Amino acid sequence: MENLVILGASGSIGQSTLKVVRQHRARWQILALTAARSVDAMVRDCLEFTPRFAVMVDELAAGELAGRLRAHGCETRVLAGEQALCEVAAHPYADSVMAAIVGAAGLPSTMAAVCAGKRVLLANKESLVMSGALFMEAVHQHGATLLPIDSEHNAIFQSLPLEVQQNLGFCDLAGAGVSKILLTGSGGPFRYREVDSLHGVTPEEAIAHPNWSMGPKISVDSATMMNKGLEYIEARWLFNAAPEQIQVIIHPQSVIHSMVQYKDGSVLAQLGNPDMCTPIAHALAYPARVSSGVEPLDFFSVGEFSFLRPDAARYPCLRLAIEACAAGQAATTALNAANEVAVEAFLQGRLGFMAIAGLAERACERFGGAAVGSLDDLMALDTQVRHQTRQWLEV
C-alpha cells in the first residue's frame, strides 16, 4: 500500500484524486490532506480517509478543524501554516505527492517534495512557470519522479517514447523522432463570441466552462487562454522543447487532450472524456493502468472533431505567455504573478475581462528583465510584482 499526500485536497484536482483513491482502497492510503481554509470539506474527508496529518494554511481554520475532528473521535493530527505544508510534502513515509495547490502558493511545498526525492504528481503548473530550469534541475539532482497531471501534458507524456518519459526536462525530442508537440485547448466559453463584446464579460460567464469542471481561477484562465499559455511554458520545461516544437491548437470538443507529431508523419494522440480522474489515475498507477471511474469514450456519440487556429485578438494572454517564455524566467514569473492578481480583481468585479491581459503585459515589460538566479530571487520577484500590480489596480 502506497502513502499519498494531497496538497490542495479541497480543490477540484484534490477531490478528483480522492475519487480515484476511493475506488482503490487496498492500493493507496492517505498520509496527509491539506487545504487553505476549507474546514467543512476537510472534516468530511478526514473522517472518511483518516489521514495521519491534516494541514490548514490558515491557523484559525486549523484550530476549528482540530476541535471538530476531536469531537468526532478522529485521531488525525492537525498542523497549521506554510511550513507544515512543506513538512508533510517531504515526510519520510510519503511515497507520492499530489501537488494540486493552485498558483504560486503551491511552489514551496511542491519543491519540498521534489527535494525529498518523492514521486511528484504535478498539477501545479505555476511551479514550472515560475521556476522552470531550477525546478527541473532539482528533480534531476534529488532523484524525484515527475508525472504531469494537466490533461494536456499527461496526454503528451502518454504519446511520447519511454526514453523521453524517463528523462523529463533533459530529453531530446528531435533525437526521439519527435517533430512537434500539439497542445490542444477548448478555447473556453468565448471562442465564437464577437471580440468587441468581450470587454463586457462577467465573472459568472467566464467561469462557466463548456467542457471541464474547474475552480474559478483556472476557469477564467481558460476563458482568456492564459491557462494554455501557462501550459505552453510548462510543456517547454517538461519536455525540453524549443519554441518551434510546440504548437497550440483549439479543439472545441476537448476529446483529443493533446498530440505528438513525429518525423515520419505519424501523429499520436490521447483521447478520452473530459474528466481529470483519467490523468490522475494514469499518474497514480504509472506505469500500470487502473480504473479511473470515467466512462469510456463513445465514438458514435462524439460527433465531429474540429480544430481552430488561436485568434490573437481574442486571446492576447496566450500571445503574452508565449512571448514571456521566450524572454526568460523573470518574464514568466512576472506574468504569472500579475495574472493571479488580475484574475482575482476580475472575479471581485474590480477589473474588466480584457484588462487582465493589459496588466499582465505591463508587469512583463516592467519586471521581465530582472536578474533571478535562485528560488529566493523568484519568490522575491513574485512578491514585488504582486505588490506593484495591486498598486496599479488602485490608480
mmCIF file of C-alpha atoms in Angstrom:
data_model
loop_
_atom_site.group_PDB
_atom_site.id
_atom_site.type_symbol
_atom_site.label_atom_id
_atom_site.label_comp_id
_atom_site.label_asym_id
_atom_site.label_seq_id
_atom_site.Cartn_x
_atom_site.Cartn_y
_atom_site.Cartn_z
ATOM 1 C CA MET A 1 0.000 0.000 0.000
ATOM 2 C CA GLU A 2 1.369 3.403 -1.015
ATOM 3 C CA ASN A 3 1.188 6.516 1.156
ATOM 4 C CA LEU A 4 -0.223 9.552 -0.650
ATOM 5 C CA VAL A 5 -0.074 13.233 0.310
ATOM 6 C CA ILE A 6 -2.597 15.518 -1.367
ATOM 7 C CA LEU A 7 -1.590 19.193 -1.379
ATOM 8 C CA GLY A 8 -4.756 21.179 -2.112
ATOM 9 C CA ALA A 9 -7.216 18.445 -1.174
ATOM 10 C CA SER A 10 -10.307 20.660 -1.162
ATOM 11 C CA GLY A 11 -9.850 21.858 -4.770
ATOM 12 C CA SER A 12 -11.152 20.177 -7.887
ATOM 13 C CA ILE A 13 -7.948 18.168 -8.529
ATOM 14 C CA GLY A 14 -7.731 17.114 -4.886
ATOM 15 C CA GLN A 15 -11.327 15.952 -4.882
ATOM 16 C CA SER A 16 -10.859 14.056 -8.146
ATOM 17 C CA THR A 17 -7.797 12.377 -6.633
ATOM 18 C CA LEU A 18 -9.837 11.219 -3.648
ATOM 19 C CA LYS A 19 -12.478 9.951 -6.071
ATOM 20 C CA VAL A 20 -9.873 7.715 -7.722
ATOM 21 C CA VAL A 21 -8.397 6.588 -4.384
ATOM 22 C CA ARG A 22 -11.895 5.714 -3.170
ATOM 23 C CA GLN A 23 -12.021 3.020 -5.851
ATOM 24 C CA HIS A 24 -8.657 1.508 -4.852
ATOM 25 C CA ARG A 25 -8.567 1.469 -1.058
ATOM 26 C CA ALA A 26 -6.201 -1.506 -0.975
ATOM 27 C CA ARG A 27 -3.601 0.296 -3.095
ATOM 28 C CA TRP A 28 -3.388 3.831 -1.658
ATOM 29 C CA GLN A 29 -3.813 5.254 1.789
ATOM 30 C CA ILE A 30 -3.871 8.965 2.588
ATOM 31 C CA LEU A 31 -0.951 10.119 4.706
ATOM 32 C CA ALA A 32 -1.877 13.821 4.641
ATOM 33 C CA LEU A 33 -4.532 16.158 3.303
ATOM 34 C CA THR A 34 -4.006 19.925 3.071
ATOM 35 C CA ALA A 35 -6.178 22.952 2.384
ATOM 36 C CA ALA A 36 -6.090 26.696 2.899
ATOM 37 C CA ARG A 37 -9.227 27.239 4.976
ATOM 38 C CA SER A 38 -11.966 24.861 3.725
ATOM 39 C CA VAL A 39 -12.849 23.387 7.101
ATOM 40 C CA ASP A 40 -16.121 21.660 6.148
ATOM 41 C CA ALA A 41 -14.519 19.781 3.253
ATOM 42 C CA MET A 42 -11.536 18.767 5.365
ATOM 43 C CA VAL A 43 -13.749 17.486 8.192
ATOM 44 C CA ARG A 44 -15.665 15.340 5.716
ATOM 45 C CA ASP A 45 -12.546 13.957 4.026
ATOM 46 C CA CYS A 46 -10.594 13.380 7.240
ATOM 47 C CA LEU A 47 -13.472 11.389 8.709
ATOM 48 C CA GLU A 48 -13.647 9.254 5.567
ATOM 49 C CA PHE A 49 -9.926 8.703 4.891
ATOM 50 C CA THR A 50 -8.445 9.178 8.416
ATOM 51 C CA PRO A 51 -5.107 10.629 7.273
ATOM 52 C CA ARG A 52 -2.248 10.794 9.739
ATOM 53 C CA PHE A 53 -1.973 14.567 9.159
ATOM 54 C CA ALA A 54 -4.243 17.397 8.085
ATOM 55 C CA VAL A 55 -2.715 20.784 7.322
ATOM 56 C CA MET A 56 -4.568 24.085 7.147
ATOM 57 C CA VAL A 57 -2.629 27.105 5.938
ATOM 58 C CA ASP A 58 -4.893 29.390 7.971
ATOM 59 C CA GLU A 59 -4.252 28.967 11.720
ATOM 60 C CA LEU A 60 -7.793 29.830 12.778
ATOM 61 C CA ALA A 61 -9.124 27.244 10.341
ATOM 62 C CA ALA A 62 -6.655 24.716 11.749
ATOM 63 C CA GLY A 63 -7.958 25.325 15.263
ATOM 64 C CA GLU A 64 -11.544 24.851 14.148
ATOM 65 C CA LEU A 65 -10.675 21.684 12.230
ATOM 66 C CA ALA A 66 -8.825 20.202 15.216
ATOM 67 C CA GLY A 67 -11.796 20.849 17.508
ATOM 68 C CA ARG A 68 -14.328 19.349 15.144
ATOM 69 C CA LEU A 69 -12.223 16.258 14.483
ATOM 70 C CA ARG A 70 -11.736 15.690 18.226
ATOM 71 C CA ALA A 71 -15.488 15.876 18.693
ATOM 72 C CA HIS A 72 -15.823 13.011 16.218
ATOM 73 C CA GLY A 73 -13.074 10.979 17.871
ATOM 74 C CA CYS A 74 -10.812 11.331 14.828
ATOM 75 C CA GLU A 75 -7.109 10.954 15.640
ATOM 76 C CA THR A 76 -5.809 12.885 12.623
ATOM 77 C CA ARG A 77 -3.122 15.328 13.757
ATOM 78 C CA VAL A 78 -3.865 18.886 12.601
ATOM 79 C CA LEU A 79 -0.976 21.178 11.651
ATOM 80 C CA ALA A 80 -1.014 24.819 10.568
ATOM 81 C CA GLY A 81 0.957 27.125 8.299
ATOM 82 C CA GLU A 82 3.041 27.134 5.144
ATOM 83 C CA GLN A 83 5.959 25.300 6.759
ATOM 84 C CA ALA A 84 3.684 22.413 7.693
ATOM 85 C CA LEU A 85 2.784 22.012 4.011
ATOM 86 C CA CYS A 86 6.452 21.527 3.203
ATOM 87 C CA GLU A 87 6.908 19.115 6.099
ATOM 88 C CA VAL A 88 4.131 16.732 5.031
ATOM 89 C CA ALA A 89 5.214 17.001 1.370
ATOM 90 C CA ALA A 90 8.693 15.787 2.375
ATOM 91 C CA HIS A 91 7.559 13.332 5.072
ATOM 92 C CA PRO A 92 9.675 10.153 5.193
ATOM 93 C CA TYR A 93 6.578 7.957 4.907
ATOM 94 C CA ALA A 94 5.225 9.746 1.820
ATOM 95 C CA ASP A 95 5.552 7.754 -1.402
ATOM 96 C CA SER A 96 3.642 10.060 -3.761
ATOM 97 C CA VAL A 97 2.647 13.715 -3.501
ATOM 98 C CA MET A 98 -0.225 15.185 -5.483
ATOM 99 C CA ALA A 99 0.814 18.829 -5.980
ATOM 100 C CA ALA A 100 -2.567 20.473 -6.580
ATOM 101 C CA ILE A 101 -2.348 23.830 -4.805
ATOM 102 C CA VAL A 102 -3.378 26.460 -7.352
ATOM 103 C CA GLY A 103 -0.982 29.285 -8.163
ATOM 104 C CA ALA A 104 2.385 30.404 -6.835
ATOM 105 C CA ALA A 105 1.332 29.359 -3.333
ATOM 106 C CA GLY A 106 1.964 25.761 -4.362
ATOM 107 C CA LEU A 107 5.615 26.196 -5.319
ATOM 108 C CA PRO A 108 7.374 25.861 -1.906
ATOM 109 C CA SER A 109 5.612 22.628 -0.899
ATOM 110 C CA THR A 110 5.953 21.147 -4.378
ATOM 111 C CA MET A 111 9.665 21.928 -4.347
ATOM 112 C CA ALA A 112 9.929 20.379 -0.872
ATOM 113 C CA ALA A 113 8.525 17.127 -2.259
ATOM 114 C CA VAL A 114 10.967 17.274 -5.175
ATOM 115 C CA CYS A 115 13.968 17.887 -2.905
ATOM 116 C CA ALA A 116 12.897 14.925 -0.773
ATOM 117 C CA GLY A 117 13.039 12.732 -3.881
ATOM 118 C CA LYS A 118 9.336 11.948 -3.926
ATOM 119 C CA ARG A 119 7.135 10.761 -6.755
ATOM 120 C CA VAL A 120 5.501 14.098 -7.580
ATOM 121 C CA LEU A 121 2.207 14.221 -9.454
ATOM 122 C CA LEU A 122 2.355 17.754 -10.817
ATOM 123 C CA ALA A 123 -0.962 19.561 -11.158
ATOM 124 C CA ASN A 124 0.521 22.906 -10.088
ATOM 125 C CA LYS A 125 1.714 24.288 -13.428
ATOM 126 C CA GLU A 126 2.827 27.528 -11.781
ATOM 127 C CA SER A 127 5.778 25.671 -10.241
ATOM 128 C CA LEU A 128 7.283 25.304 -13.699
ATOM 129 C CA VAL A 129 6.086 28.695 -14.921
ATOM 130 C CA MET A 130 7.863 30.390 -12.020
ATOM 131 C CA SER A 131 10.968 28.257 -11.674
ATOM 132 C CA GLY A 132 11.278 26.030 -14.752
ATOM 133 C CA ALA A 133 15.041 25.478 -15.029
ATOM 134 C CA LEU A 134 15.595 25.440 -11.252
ATOM 135 C CA PHE A 135 12.665 23.073 -10.742
ATOM 136 C CA MET A 136 13.744 20.553 -13.374
ATOM 137 C CA GLU A 137 17.335 20.661 -12.150
ATOM 138 C CA ALA A 138 16.083 19.887 -8.618
ATOM 139 C CA VAL A 139 14.085 16.927 -9.949
ATOM 140 C CA HIS A 140 17.230 15.589 -11.612
ATOM 141 C CA GLN A 141 19.535 16.324 -8.687
ATOM 142 C CA HIS A 142 17.342 14.750 -5.978
ATOM 143 C CA GLY A 143 16.150 11.750 -7.972
ATOM 144 C CA ALA A 144 12.467 12.699 -7.816
ATOM 145 C CA THR A 145 9.977 11.194 -10.234
ATOM 146 C CA LEU A 146 7.808 13.752 -12.022
ATOM 147 C CA LEU A 147 4.477 12.837 -13.609
ATOM 148 C CA PRO A 148 2.297 15.513 -15.242
ATOM 149 C CA ILE A 149 -1.375 15.749 -14.240
ATOM 150 C CA ASP A 150 -2.665 18.527 -16.504
ATOM 151 C CA SER A 151 -4.749 16.656 -19.074
ATOM 152 C CA GLU A 152 -2.707 18.127 -21.937
ATOM 153 C CA HIS A 153 0.720 17.320 -20.543
ATOM 154 C CA ASN A 154 -0.412 13.922 -19.386
ATOM 155 C CA ALA A 155 -1.663 13.262 -22.935
ATOM 156 C CA ILE A 156 1.670 14.373 -24.394
ATOM 157 C CA PHE A 157 3.514 12.208 -21.861
ATOM 158 C CA GLN A 158 1.445 9.161 -22.844
ATOM 159 C CA SER A 159 2.140 9.811 -26.540
ATOM 160 C CA LEU A 160 5.933 10.073 -26.146
ATOM 161 C CA PRO A 161 8.516 7.263 -26.247
ATOM 162 C CA LEU A 162 9.655 5.680 -22.977
ATOM 163 C CA GLU A 163 13.114 7.252 -23.334
ATOM 164 C CA VAL A 164 11.505 10.704 -23.153
ATOM 165 C CA GLN A 165 9.094 9.789 -20.344
ATOM 166 C CA GLN A 166 12.023 8.693 -18.195
ATOM 167 C CA ASN A 167 14.127 11.807 -18.822
ATOM 168 C CA LEU A 168 11.708 14.729 -18.458
ATOM 169 C CA GLY A 169 13.345 18.130 -18.623
ATOM 170 C CA PHE A 170 16.519 16.793 -20.213
ATOM 171 C CA CYS A 171 15.149 14.727 -23.090
ATOM 172 C CA ASP A 172 15.994 15.160 -26.777
ATOM 173 C CA LEU A 173 12.709 15.359 -28.668
ATOM 174 C CA ALA A 174 14.310 15.507 -32.103
ATOM 175 C CA GLY A 175 16.581 12.599 -31.251
ATOM 176 C CA ALA A 176 13.500 10.602 -30.253
ATOM 177 C CA GLY A 177 11.915 11.283 -33.640
ATOM 178 C CA VAL A 178 9.518 13.980 -32.428
ATOM 179 C CA SER A 179 8.945 16.955 -34.712
ATOM 180 C CA LYS A 180 6.265 18.832 -32.767
ATOM 181 C CA ILE A 181 4.088 18.809 -29.658
ATOM 182 C CA LEU A 182 0.496 19.748 -30.487
ATOM 183 C CA LEU A 183 -1.007 21.345 -27.378
ATOM 184 C CA THR A 184 -4.793 21.405 -27.596
ATOM 185 C CA GLY A 185 -7.260 23.650 -25.773
ATOM 186 C CA SER A 186 -11.017 24.097 -25.866
ATOM 187 C CA GLY A 187 -10.854 27.843 -26.489
ATOM 188 C CA GLY A 188 -13.083 28.432 -23.463
ATOM 189 C CA PRO A 189 -16.647 29.737 -23.450
ATOM 190 C CA PHE A 190 -15.989 32.722 -25.756
ATOM 191 C CA ARG A 191 -14.345 31.084 -28.756
ATOM 192 C CA TYR A 192 -17.218 32.100 -31.064
ATOM 193 C CA ARG A 193 -18.273 35.331 -29.348
ATOM 194 C CA GLU A 194 -17.690 38.679 -31.069
ATOM 195 C CA VAL A 195 -14.302 40.022 -29.951
ATOM 196 C CA ASP A 196 -15.688 43.542 -29.462
ATOM 197 C CA SER A 197 -18.144 42.207 -26.871
ATOM 198 C CA LEU A 198 -15.505 40.545 -24.663
ATOM 199 C CA HIS A 199 -14.935 43.743 -22.681
ATOM 200 C CA GLY A 200 -18.352 43.190 -21.117
ATOM 201 C CA VAL A 201 -17.787 39.588 -19.991
ATOM 202 C CA THR A 202 -18.922 38.969 -16.390
ATOM 203 C CA PRO A 203 -17.258 36.656 -13.859
ATOM 204 C CA GLU A 204 -20.305 34.377 -13.997
ATOM 205 C CA GLU A 205 -19.915 33.997 -17.753
ATOM 206 C CA ALA A 206 -16.161 33.444 -17.560
ATOM 207 C CA ILE A 207 -16.286 30.612 -15.014
ATOM 208 C CA ALA A 208 -18.967 28.692 -16.965
ATOM 209 C CA HIS A 209 -16.567 26.423 -18.860
ATOM 210 C CA PRO A 210 -18.363 24.417 -21.563
ATOM 211 C CA ASN A 211 -16.458 21.145 -21.051
ATOM 212 C CA TRP A 212 -14.477 20.990 -17.807
ATOM 213 C CA SER A 213 -15.399 21.328 -14.141
ATOM 214 C CA MET A 214 -12.700 23.537 -12.604
ATOM 215 C CA GLY A 215 -12.213 26.168 -9.917
ATOM 216 C CA PRO A 216 -12.957 29.841 -10.679
ATOM 217 C CA LYS A 217 -9.343 30.952 -11.199
ATOM 218 C CA ILE A 218 -8.492 28.201 -13.677
ATOM 219 C CA SER A 219 -11.844 28.690 -15.424
ATOM 220 C CA VAL A 220 -11.071 32.370 -16.015
ATOM 221 C CA ASP A 221 -7.593 31.441 -17.235
ATOM 222 C CA SER A 222 -9.217 29.039 -19.674
ATOM 223 C CA ALA A 223 -11.532 31.776 -20.925
ATOM 224 C CA THR A 224 -8.592 34.126 -21.588
ATOM 225 C CA MET A 225 -6.416 31.196 -22.736
ATOM 226 C CA MET A 226 -3.796 32.298 -20.229
ATOM 227 C CA ASN A 227 -4.146 28.736 -18.968
ATOM 228 C CA LYS A 228 -2.976 27.470 -22.346
ATOM 229 C CA GLY A 229 -0.143 29.981 -22.275
ATOM 230 C CA LEU A 230 0.981 28.715 -18.875
ATOM 231 C CA GLU A 231 0.704 25.164 -20.216
ATOM 232 C CA TYR A 232 2.885 26.184 -23.160
ATOM 233 C CA ILE A 233 5.552 27.300 -20.669
ATOM 234 C CA GLU A 234 5.084 24.107 -18.653
ATOM 235 C CA ALA A 235 5.486 21.990 -21.806
ATOM 236 C CA ARG A 236 8.675 23.869 -22.680
ATOM 237 C CA TRP A 237 10.273 22.776 -19.380
ATOM 238 C CA LEU A 238 8.759 19.306 -19.017
ATOM 239 C CA PHE A 239 9.723 18.182 -22.479
ATOM 240 C CA ASN A 240 12.810 20.367 -23.066
ATOM 241 C CA ALA A 241 11.045 21.791 -26.117
ATOM 242 C CA ALA A 242 12.151 24.645 -28.352
ATOM 243 C CA PRO A 243 9.525 27.216 -29.462
ATOM 244 C CA GLU A 244 9.280 25.664 -32.917
ATOM 245 C CA GLN A 245 8.490 22.300 -31.299
ATOM 246 C CA ILE A 246 5.240 23.469 -29.618
ATOM 247 C CA GLN A 247 2.056 24.448 -31.421
ATOM 248 C CA VAL A 248 -1.243 25.454 -29.777
ATOM 249 C CA ILE A 249 -4.432 24.225 -31.436
ATOM 250 C CA ILE A 250 -8.022 24.969 -30.407
ATOM 251 C CA HIS A 251 -10.080 21.788 -30.261
ATOM 252 C CA PRO A 252 -13.577 22.753 -29.009
ATOM 253 C CA GLN A 253 -14.738 19.209 -28.197
ATOM 254 C CA SER A 254 -11.970 18.597 -25.592
ATOM 255 C CA VAL A 255 -11.789 14.915 -26.563
ATOM 256 C CA ILE A 256 -8.264 14.935 -28.005
ATOM 257 C CA HIS A 257 -6.283 16.092 -24.989
ATOM 258 C CA SER A 258 -3.062 16.694 -26.943
ATOM 259 C CA MET A 259 -0.935 15.083 -29.642
ATOM 260 C CA VAL A 260 2.661 14.390 -30.630
ATOM 261 C CA GLN A 261 3.752 14.665 -34.255
ATOM 262 C CA TYR A 262 6.680 12.522 -35.382
ATOM 263 C CA LYS A 263 9.216 12.995 -38.158
ATOM 264 C CA ASP A 264 7.765 10.157 -40.211
ATOM 265 C CA GLY A 265 4.414 11.942 -40.439
ATOM 266 C CA SER A 266 2.697 9.955 -37.698
ATOM 267 C CA VAL A 267 0.628 11.785 -35.093
ATOM 268 C CA LEU A 268 -0.103 10.038 -31.784
ATOM 269 C CA ALA A 269 -2.961 11.377 -29.677
ATOM 270 C CA GLN A 270 -4.504 10.606 -26.298
ATOM 271 C CA LEU A 271 -8.298 10.783 -26.293
ATOM 272 C CA GLY A 272 -10.920 10.478 -23.579
ATOM 273 C CA ASN A 273 -13.912 12.084 -21.967
ATOM 274 C CA PRO A 274 -13.056 15.436 -20.325
ATOM 275 C CA ASP A 275 -12.609 14.238 -16.750
ATOM 276 C CA MET A 276 -9.491 14.834 -14.650
ATOM 277 C CA CYS A 277 -9.837 11.425 -12.997
ATOM 278 C CA THR A 278 -8.300 9.906 -16.150
ATOM 279 C CA PRO A 279 -4.871 11.611 -16.000
ATOM 280 C CA ILE A 280 -4.881 11.327 -12.205
ATOM 281 C CA ALA A 281 -5.418 7.564 -12.348
ATOM 282 C CA HIS A 282 -2.746 7.266 -15.041
ATOM 283 C CA ALA A 283 -0.140 9.129 -12.987
ATOM 284 C CA LEU A 284 -1.037 7.453 -9.691
ATOM 285 C CA ALA A 285 -0.581 3.953 -11.098
ATOM 286 C CA TYR A 286 2.095 4.611 -13.757
ATOM 287 C CA PRO A 287 3.383 2.510 -15.427
ATOM 288 C CA ALA A 288 0.403 0.282 -14.613
ATOM 289 C CA ARG A 289 -3.205 1.094 -15.532
ATOM 290 C CA VAL A 290 -6.136 1.159 -13.104
ATOM 291 C CA SER A 291 -9.775 2.109 -13.404
ATOM 292 C CA SER A 292 -10.407 5.852 -13.134
ATOM 293 C CA GLY A 293 -14.180 5.571 -12.875
ATOM 294 C CA VAL A 294 -14.569 7.603 -16.068
ATOM 295 C CA GLU A 295 -16.964 6.340 -18.726
ATOM 296 C CA PRO A 296 -15.210 5.024 -21.851
ATOM 297 C CA LEU A 297 -15.268 7.315 -24.859
ATOM 298 C CA ASP A 298 -18.230 6.548 -27.137
ATOM 299 C CA PHE A 299 -17.060 7.436 -30.645
ATOM 300 C CA PHE A 300 -20.587 7.102 -32.026
ATOM 301 C CA SER A 301 -21.839 9.947 -29.817
ATOM 302 C CA VAL A 302 -18.775 12.216 -30.052
ATOM 303 C CA GLY A 303 -19.686 13.554 -33.492
ATOM 304 C CA GLU A 304 -17.124 15.546 -35.436
ATOM 305 C CA PHE A 305 -13.736 16.827 -34.336
ATOM 306 C CA SER A 306 -12.880 20.407 -35.257
ATOM 307 C CA PHE A 307 -9.705 22.450 -34.955
ATOM 308 C CA LEU A 308 -9.120 26.211 -34.984
ATOM 309 C CA ARG A 309 -6.058 28.443 -35.054
ATOM 310 C CA PRO A 310 -5.939 30.704 -31.949
ATOM 311 C CA ASP A 311 -7.032 34.291 -32.646
ATOM 312 C CA ALA A 312 -4.511 36.765 -31.183
ATOM 313 C CA ALA A 313 -7.152 39.494 -30.833
ATOM 314 C CA ARG A 314 -9.446 37.162 -28.875
ATOM 315 C CA TYR A 315 -6.679 35.635 -26.749
ATOM 316 C CA PRO A 316 -3.965 38.248 -26.052
ATOM 317 C CA CYS A 317 -2.954 36.358 -22.897
ATOM 318 C CA LEU A 318 -1.820 33.390 -24.976
ATOM 319 C CA ARG A 319 0.451 35.621 -27.037
ATOM 320 C CA LEU A 320 1.868 37.210 -23.873
ATOM 321 C CA ALA A 321 2.697 33.833 -22.360
ATOM 322 C CA ILE A 322 4.496 32.618 -25.468
ATOM 323 C CA GLU A 323 6.492 35.856 -25.607
ATOM 324 C CA ALA A 324 7.312 35.617 -21.886
ATOM 325 C CA CYS A 325 8.529 32.051 -22.354
ATOM 326 C CA ALA A 326 10.967 33.269 -24.997
ATOM 327 C CA ALA A 327 12.056 36.213 -22.821
ATOM 328 C CA GLY A 328 13.089 34.082 -19.844
ATOM 329 C CA GLN A 329 12.364 33.093 -16.245
ATOM 330 C CA ALA A 330 11.793 36.589 -14.831
ATOM 331 C CA ALA A 331 9.201 37.318 -17.517
ATOM 332 C CA THR A 332 7.203 34.149 -16.879
ATOM 333 C CA THR A 333 7.323 34.721 -13.116
ATOM 334 C CA ALA A 334 6.074 38.289 -13.588
ATOM 335 C CA LEU A 335 3.374 37.144 -15.993
ATOM 336 C CA ASN A 336 2.039 34.547 -13.572
ATOM 337 C CA ALA A 337 2.058 36.865 -10.551
ATOM 338 C CA ALA A 338 0.315 39.713 -12.355
ATOM 339 C CA ASN A 339 -2.245 37.343 -13.852
ATOM 340 C CA GLU A 340 -3.154 35.892 -10.453
ATOM 341 C CA VAL A 341 -3.742 39.373 -9.037
ATOM 342 C CA ALA A 342 -5.665 40.477 -12.134
ATOM 343 C CA VAL A 343 -7.927 37.413 -12.178
ATOM 344 C CA GLU A 344 -8.711 37.893 -8.500
ATOM 345 C CA ALA A 345 -9.668 41.514 -9.209
ATOM 346 C CA PHE A 346 -11.824 40.441 -12.170
ATOM 347 C CA LEU A 347 -13.673 37.856 -10.050
ATOM 348 C CA GLN A 348 -14.305 40.575 -7.470
ATOM 349 C CA GLY A 349 -15.744 42.885 -10.143
ATOM 350 C CA ARG A 350 -12.872 45.394 -9.894
ATOM 351 C CA LEU A 351 -11.323 44.772 -13.339
ATOM 352 C CA GLY A 352 -12.653 44.187 -16.819
ATOM 353 C CA PHE A 353 -12.162 40.834 -18.533
ATOM 354 C CA MET A 354 -9.945 42.107 -21.371
ATOM 355 C CA ALA A 355 -7.970 44.284 -18.939
ATOM 356 C CA ILE A 356 -6.418 41.129 -17.433
ATOM 357 C CA ALA A 357 -4.043 40.927 -20.398
ATOM 358 C CA GLY A 358 -3.147 44.610 -20.098
ATOM 359 C CA LEU A 359 -1.976 44.226 -16.503
ATOM 360 C CA ALA A 360 -0.012 41.082 -17.310
ATOM 361 C CA GLU A 361 1.724 42.796 -20.231
ATOM 362 C CA ARG A 362 2.583 45.822 -18.114
ATOM 363 C CA ALA A 363 4.168 43.543 -15.493
ATOM 364 C CA CYS A 364 6.229 41.700 -18.105
ATOM 365 C CA GLU A 365 7.515 44.969 -19.522
ATOM 366 C CA ARG A 366 8.391 46.292 -16.060
ATOM 367 C CA PHE A 367 9.935 43.174 -14.496
ATOM 368 C CA GLY A 368 10.793 40.837 -17.376
ATOM 369 C CA GLY A 369 14.470 41.749 -17.329
ATOM 370 C CA ALA A 370 15.041 41.216 -13.602
ATOM 371 C CA ALA A 371 18.036 39.147 -12.512
ATOM 372 C CA VAL A 372 16.905 35.867 -10.936
ATOM 373 C CA GLY A 373 19.405 33.172 -10.025
ATOM 374 C CA SER A 374 17.737 31.297 -7.199
ATOM 375 C CA LEU A 375 14.365 30.240 -5.844
ATOM 376 C CA ASP A 376 14.578 33.041 -3.266
ATOM 377 C CA ASP A 377 15.076 35.548 -6.098
ATOM 378 C CA LEU A 378 12.000 34.211 -7.889
ATOM 379 C CA MET A 379 9.825 34.318 -4.760
ATOM 380 C CA ALA A 380 11.002 37.876 -4.064
ATOM 381 C CA LEU A 381 10.189 38.890 -7.637
ATOM 382 C CA ASP A 382 6.774 37.248 -7.344
ATOM 383 C CA THR A 383 6.038 39.309 -4.220
ATOM 384 C CA GLN A 384 7.275 42.509 -5.845
ATOM 385 C CA VAL A 385 5.149 42.015 -8.970
ATOM 386 C CA ARG A 386 2.027 41.301 -6.914
ATOM 387 C CA HIS A 387 2.556 44.444 -4.855
ATOM 388 C CA GLN A 388 3.069 46.592 -7.949
ATOM 389 C CA THR A 389 0.087 45.075 -9.775
ATOM 390 C CA ARG A 390 -2.184 45.813 -6.802
ATOM 391 C CA GLN A 391 -0.923 49.382 -6.797
ATOM 392 C CA TRP A 392 -1.784 49.699 -10.492
ATOM 393 C CA LEU A 393 -5.272 48.446 -9.741
ATOM 394 C CA GLU A 394 -5.759 51.240 -7.180
ATOM 395 C CA VAL A 395 -4.922 54.000 -9.665
#
